[in-house]
Amino acid sequence: MTGQRLPTTENSAATTVAGAAPPWRAAGLRYFGYGFFLRGRFGVPVHKVSLDAGFTCPNVDGTVARGGCVFCDNRSFSPSRRLPRATIGEQLAIGMAKVRERFGVARFLAYFQPATNTYAPVERLRPLYEEALAHSHVVGLAIGTRPDCVPDDVLDLVDQLAAQRYVSLELGLQTIHDRSLAWMNRGCTHAAFVDAMARARGRHFEIGAHVILGLPGESRDDMLATADELARAGVDSVKLHNLYVVKGTPLADDVAAGRVILQSQAEYVETAVDFIERLPPTVVVERVSGEAPPDYFVGPAWCLQKAAVRLAIDAEFRRRDSYQGCRWAQTS
Ligand code: SF4
């Protein structure tokens, strides 16, 4: 990834010419937010609709581990508890109605979200993805998965779809540090991400990475090393959130017993701004806060106030008079 991102026919918001301020800065933003990206890419407001296609996960079903990640409420997608799902078309209709009512948008990204959404043979994946793309109000796909679950034939399928339509492949990186991945029972190491990026980069689809800040045992420098690696790896987007706790998970027990201490909002905001400052200005920052249904949520309480977290991050950028990429230029 360099400071120059080639424009697609529609992707004017992402275009950065070396030496010129990126469009999001001209719009008064401190980082390349997702809403700004979507408006530039599609010309109209777009919102994601989450779909559950009934996948499980290799560290839930025992292929690489059992029990899943320590923070993941994976009971609903353990193999023994998978229930018949509504069809993709039915889920889209329900999800679009809700999003339309709440946000007033008319175009959608079909987001294959829970579990590992490439964890199946291509013969099963293709009709699911194609059914979502066939809906007249769907402008593209987002596919959440693990870096160790993207074999070449799956990447070829995603590439074929992305040659015609917008597709983002979201890889759950979380951290580049293997000791943290072992702590969370991830069932893979950072080498899987490096390998996935090497095979996925340069295709038609965009590549996103999910990152968690505040993992136990990670110093500020450890977290910023993950930012530097993302800048080097050439991802197109990043989703950030703090480590938060969902009921019934091993992490909930660790936090209750005092074995894991969660970040305060002030700590998270400072680290998130440090992190974003080190990303290239062309990387879309899709998310800066976590999401969990309040019924399942344990803490920290502050991260349920997503708007307040976003405002605090903006305020910290203004206090520093800094912006995304200001430290990337210094470290590249
Ligand atoms: S890889 Fe993702 S879906 Fe699987 S257990 Fe971990 S967080 Fe949950």
Coordinates of C-alpha atoms and ligand atoms in Angstrom, one line a residue:
M1 CA 0.0 0.0 0.0
T2 CA 1.3 3.4 -0.9
G3 CA -0.1 6.9 -0.3
Q4 CA -1.8 6.6 -3.7
R5 CA -4.9 4.6 -4.1
L6 CA -6.2 4.1 -7.6
P7 CA -9.7 5.3 -8.1
T8 CA -12.4 2.9 -9.3
T9 CA -15.1 4.4 -11.5
E10 CA -17.2 5.2 -8.4
N11 CA -14.6 5.4 -5.6
S12 CA -13.8 9.1 -5.8
A13 CA -13.9 9.5 -2.0
A14 CA -11.0 7.1 -1.7
T15 CA -8.8 8.8 -4.1
T16 CA -5.6 10.3 -2.7
V17 CA -3.1 12.0 -4.9
A18 CA 0.4 12.1 -3.4
G19 CA 1.0 15.6 -1.9
A20 CA -2.7 16.6 -1.9
A21 CA -5.0 16.4 1.2
P22 CA -7.3 13.5 1.0
P23 CA -11.0 14.3 0.4
W24 CA -12.1 13.5 3.9
R25 CA -9.7 16.1 5.3
A26 CA -11.1 18.7 2.9
A27 CA -14.5 17.7 4.4
G28 CA -13.3 18.6 7.9
L29 CA -12.9 15.0 9.1
R30 CA -10.0 13.8 11.2
Y31 CA -10.1 10.3 9.7
F32 CA -11.5 8.5 6.7
G33 CA -14.8 7.4 8.2
Y34 CA -17.1 4.7 6.8
G35 CA -20.0 7.0 6.2
F36 CA -17.8 9.3 4.1
F37 CA -16.5 6.4 2.2
L38 CA -19.9 4.9 1.4
R39 CA -21.3 8.2 0.2
G40 CA -18.4 8.7 -2.1
R41 CA -18.4 5.1 -3.3
F42 CA -22.1 4.7 -4.0
G43 CA -23.4 8.3 -4.2
V44 CA -26.3 7.6 -1.8
P45 CA -26.5 6.6 1.9
V46 CA -25.9 2.9 2.3
H47 CA -26.2 0.7 5.3
K48 CA -25.2 -2.8 6.2
V49 CA -27.8 -5.5 6.8
S50 CA -26.5 -8.4 8.8
L51 CA -27.2 -12.0 7.5
D52 CA -26.7 -15.3 9.3
A53 CA -26.2 -18.0 6.7
G54 CA -25.8 -20.7 9.3
F55 CA -22.0 -21.1 9.3
T56 CA -20.0 -22.3 12.3
C57 CA -16.3 -21.6 13.0
P58 CA -13.2 -23.9 13.0
N59 CA -12.4 -23.1 16.6
V60 CA -15.9 -23.8 17.7
D61 CA -16.4 -27.1 15.9
G62 CA -13.0 -28.6 17.0
T63 CA -11.2 -28.3 13.6
V64 CA -8.5 -26.0 15.1
A65 CA -9.8 -25.5 18.7
R66 CA -12.9 -25.9 20.8
G67 CA -14.9 -23.3 22.7
G68 CA -14.2 -20.4 20.3
C69 CA -12.4 -17.2 21.2
V70 CA -12.6 -16.2 24.9
F71 CA -14.7 -13.1 24.1
C72 CA -17.1 -14.7 21.6
D73 CA -20.6 -15.6 22.4
N74 CA -20.5 -18.5 20.0
R75 CA -23.1 -20.8 21.6
S76 CA -25.6 -19.8 18.9
F77 CA -23.4 -21.1 16.2
S78 CA -21.9 -24.2 17.8
P79 CA -22.6 -27.1 15.4
S80 CA -25.1 -28.8 17.7
R81 CA -27.2 -25.7 18.1
R82 CA -27.5 -24.5 14.5
L83 CA -31.2 -24.1 13.7
P84 CA -32.8 -23.8 10.3
R85 CA -32.4 -20.2 9.3
A86 CA -34.6 -17.9 7.3
T87 CA -33.5 -17.7 3.6
I88 CA -31.1 -15.0 2.6
G89 CA -34.0 -13.2 0.8
E90 CA -36.2 -13.4 3.9
Q91 CA -33.4 -12.1 6.2
L92 CA -32.7 -9.2 3.7
A93 CA -36.4 -8.2 3.7
I94 CA -36.6 -8.1 7.4
G95 CA -33.2 -6.4 7.9
M96 CA -33.9 -3.8 5.2
A97 CA -37.2 -2.9 6.7
K98 CA -35.6 -2.3 10.1
V99 CA -32.7 -0.3 8.7
R100 CA -35.0 1.7 6.4
E101 CA -37.2 2.7 9.3
R102 CA -34.3 3.6 11.6
F103 CA -32.0 5.3 9.2
G104 CA -34.1 6.1 6.1
V105 CA -31.6 4.6 3.7
A106 CA -32.7 2.7 0.5
R107 CA -29.5 0.9 -0.5
F108 CA -27.7 -1.8 1.4
L109 CA -24.7 -3.9 1.8
A110 CA -25.5 -7.6 2.5
Y111 CA -23.2 -8.4 5.5
F112 CA -22.5 -12.1 6.1
Q113 CA -21.6 -11.4 9.7
P114 CA -21.8 -14.1 12.5
A115 CA -19.3 -16.9 12.6
T116 CA -16.9 -17.6 9.7
N117 CA -18.7 -16.8 6.5
T118 CA -16.3 -18.5 4.1
Y119 CA -16.1 -21.8 6.1
A120 CA -17.8 -24.0 3.5
P121 CA -17.1 -25.4 0.0
V122 CA -17.4 -22.9 -2.9
E123 CA -20.5 -24.9 -4.0
R124 CA -22.3 -23.8 -0.9
L125 CA -21.0 -20.3 -0.7
R126 CA -21.7 -19.2 -4.3
P127 CA -25.5 -19.5 -4.2
L128 CA -25.6 -17.7 -0.8
Y129 CA -23.6 -14.8 -2.0
E130 CA -25.4 -14.6 -5.4
E131 CA -28.8 -14.7 -3.7
A132 CA -27.8 -11.6 -1.7
L133 CA -26.4 -9.8 -4.7
A134 CA -29.5 -10.5 -6.7
H135 CA -31.7 -8.3 -4.5
S136 CA -32.3 -5.0 -6.4
H137 CA -31.5 -2.8 -3.4
V138 CA -28.3 -4.6 -2.5
V139 CA -25.2 -2.7 -3.8
G140 CA -22.6 -5.1 -2.6
L141 CA -21.4 -7.7 -0.1
A142 CA -19.3 -7.7 3.1
I143 CA -18.1 -11.1 4.2
G144 CA -16.7 -11.6 7.7
T145 CA -14.2 -14.4 8.1
R146 CA -11.0 -15.6 9.6
P147 CA -7.6 -15.4 7.8
D148 CA -7.1 -19.2 8.0
C149 CA -10.4 -19.8 6.2
V150 CA -9.8 -18.2 2.8
P151 CA -8.4 -21.0 0.5
D152 CA -7.6 -20.0 -3.1
D153 CA -10.8 -21.3 -4.6
V154 CA -12.8 -19.2 -2.1
L155 CA -10.7 -16.1 -3.0
D156 CA -11.3 -16.9 -6.7
L157 CA -15.1 -17.0 -6.1
V158 CA -15.0 -13.7 -4.2
D159 CA -12.8 -12.2 -6.9
Q160 CA -15.3 -13.2 -9.6
L161 CA -18.2 -11.6 -7.8
A162 CA -16.1 -8.5 -7.0
A163 CA -15.3 -8.0 -10.7
Q164 CA -18.9 -7.1 -11.1
R165 CA -20.0 -5.7 -7.8
Y166 CA -18.6 -4.1 -4.6
V167 CA -17.3 -6.8 -2.2
S168 CA -15.3 -6.4 1.0
L169 CA -13.7 -9.4 2.6
E170 CA -13.3 -8.7 6.4
L171 CA -10.5 -10.7 8.0
G172 CA -10.5 -11.1 11.8
L173 CA -6.9 -10.2 12.6
Q174 CA -7.5 -8.8 16.2
T175 CA -3.8 -8.4 16.9
I176 CA -0.5 -9.4 15.3
H177 CA 0.9 -10.8 18.5
D178 CA 0.8 -14.6 18.7
R179 CA 0.8 -14.7 22.5
S180 CA -2.4 -12.6 22.5
L181 CA -4.0 -14.9 19.8
A182 CA -3.1 -17.9 22.0
W183 CA -4.6 -16.2 25.0
M184 CA -7.9 -15.6 23.2
N185 CA -8.0 -19.3 21.9
R186 CA -8.0 -18.0 18.3
G187 CA -6.7 -21.3 16.9
C188 CA -4.4 -19.6 14.4
T189 CA -1.3 -17.4 14.5
H190 CA -0.4 -14.1 12.7
A191 CA 1.2 -16.2 10.0
A192 CA -2.3 -17.0 8.7
F193 CA -3.1 -13.3 8.2
V194 CA 0.2 -12.8 6.4
D195 CA -0.5 -15.7 4.1
A196 CA -4.1 -14.6 3.5
M197 CA -3.0 -11.1 2.6
A198 CA -0.3 -12.4 0.2
R199 CA -3.0 -14.4 -1.7
A200 CA -5.8 -11.9 -1.5
R201 CA -4.1 -8.6 -2.3
G202 CA -4.4 -7.2 -5.8
R203 CA -7.8 -8.8 -6.6
H204 CA -11.0 -7.0 -7.3
F205 CA -12.4 -7.0 -3.7
E206 CA -11.4 -4.8 -0.8
I207 CA -9.8 -6.3 2.3
G208 CA -10.7 -5.2 5.8
A209 CA -9.2 -6.1 9.1
H210 CA -10.8 -6.3 12.6
V211 CA -8.6 -5.2 15.5
I212 CA -9.2 -5.3 19.3
L213 CA -7.4 -2.8 21.5
G214 CA -6.8 -3.4 25.2
L215 CA -6.0 -7.1 25.0
P216 CA -4.4 -8.2 28.3
G217 CA -0.6 -8.1 28.3
E218 CA -0.4 -5.8 25.3
S219 CA 1.5 -2.5 25.8
R220 CA 0.7 0.6 23.9
D221 CA 3.7 -0.2 21.7
D222 CA 2.3 -3.7 21.0
M223 CA -1.0 -2.2 19.9
L224 CA 0.7 0.3 17.7
A225 CA 2.8 -2.4 16.1
T226 CA -0.5 -3.9 14.9
A227 CA -1.3 -0.5 13.2
D228 CA 2.1 -0.4 11.6
E229 CA 1.7 -4.0 10.3
L230 CA -1.8 -3.1 8.8
A231 CA -0.2 -0.1 7.1
R232 CA 2.5 -2.3 5.7
A233 CA 0.1 -5.2 4.7
G234 CA -2.1 -3.0 2.5
V235 CA -5.6 -3.4 3.9
D236 CA -8.3 -1.2 2.6
S237 CA -10.2 -0.8 5.8
V238 CA -10.0 -1.3 9.5
K239 CA -12.6 -1.9 12.2
L240 CA -11.4 -1.1 15.7
H241 CA -13.0 -1.7 19.1
N242 CA -12.0 -2.1 22.7
L243 CA -12.0 -5.5 24.4
Y244 CA -15.5 -5.8 25.9
V245 CA -17.3 -8.6 27.7
V246 CA -20.4 -10.6 26.7
K247 CA -22.2 -12.7 29.3
G248 CA -21.5 -16.4 29.5
T249 CA -18.0 -16.2 27.9
P250 CA -14.6 -17.3 29.4
L251 CA -13.7 -13.6 29.3
A252 CA -16.6 -12.7 31.6
D253 CA -15.2 -15.1 34.2
D254 CA -11.7 -13.6 33.9
V255 CA -13.0 -10.1 34.3
A256 CA -15.2 -11.1 37.3
A257 CA -12.2 -12.7 38.9
G258 CA -10.0 -9.7 38.3
R259 CA -7.6 -11.7 36.0
V260 CA -8.3 -9.3 33.1
I261 CA -8.7 -5.5 33.5
L262 CA -10.6 -3.7 30.8
Q263 CA -9.5 -0.3 29.4
S264 CA -11.2 2.9 30.6
Q265 CA -12.7 5.1 27.9
A266 CA -9.8 7.6 28.3
E267 CA -7.3 4.8 27.7
Y268 CA -9.2 3.4 24.7
V269 CA -9.6 6.8 23.1
E270 CA -6.0 7.7 23.5
T271 CA -4.9 4.4 22.0
A272 CA -7.4 4.5 19.2
V273 CA -6.2 7.9 18.1
D274 CA -2.6 6.8 18.3
F275 CA -3.6 3.8 16.2
I276 CA -5.4 5.8 13.5
E277 CA -2.6 8.3 13.3
R278 CA -0.4 5.5 12.1
L279 CA -2.7 4.3 9.3
P280 CA -2.3 5.5 5.8
P281 CA -4.9 8.2 4.9
T282 CA -6.4 5.9 2.2
V283 CA -7.5 3.2 4.8
V284 CA -11.2 3.5 5.6
V285 CA -11.8 3.4 9.4
E286 CA -15.1 1.5 9.3
R287 CA -15.7 1.4 13.1
V288 CA -14.2 2.9 16.2
S289 CA -16.5 1.3 18.8
G290 CA -17.8 -2.2 19.7
E291 CA -21.3 -3.5 19.4
A292 CA -23.1 -6.0 21.6
P293 CA -26.8 -6.3 22.4
P294 CA -27.4 -4.7 25.9
D295 CA -29.1 -7.9 27.1
Y296 CA -25.8 -9.9 26.6
F297 CA -23.4 -7.1 27.6
V298 CA -21.3 -7.1 30.7
G299 CA -18.9 -4.2 30.3
P300 CA -17.2 -1.8 30.2
A301 CA -20.4 0.3 30.4
W302 CA -18.9 3.3 28.6
C303 CA -18.6 1.4 25.3
L304 CA -22.3 1.1 24.9
Q305 CA -22.4 4.8 24.4
K306 CA -21.1 4.6 20.8
A307 CA -21.8 8.1 19.9
A308 CA -20.0 9.4 23.0
V309 CA -17.0 7.3 22.1
R310 CA -16.9 8.6 18.6
L311 CA -17.2 12.2 19.9
A312 CA -14.4 11.6 22.4
I313 CA -12.1 10.3 19.6
D314 CA -12.9 13.4 17.5
A315 CA -12.2 15.6 20.5
E316 CA -8.8 13.9 21.1
F317 CA -7.8 14.4 17.4
R318 CA -8.8 18.1 17.7
R319 CA -6.9 18.5 21.0
R320 CA -3.8 17.1 19.4
D321 CA -4.6 18.8 16.1
S322 CA -3.7 15.6 14.4
Y323 CA -5.4 13.3 11.8
Q324 CA -5.2 9.8 10.3
G325 CA -1.9 9.3 8.6
C326 CA 0.1 12.0 10.4
R327 CA 2.3 9.4 12.0
W328 CA 2.2 6.9 9.1
A329 CA 4.2 9.3 7.1
Q330 CA 6.8 9.4 9.8
T331 CA 7.1 5.6 10.2
S332 CA 7.0 4.5 6.6
Ligands
SF4_1 S1 -13.1 -16.7 15.1 FE1 -14.8 -15.2 15.2 S2 -16.7 -16.5 15.1 FE2 -15.0 -17.9 15.6 S3 -15.0 -18.0 17.8 FE3 -13.6 -16.4 17.3 S4 -14.7 -14.5 17.3 FE4 -16.2 -16.2 17.3

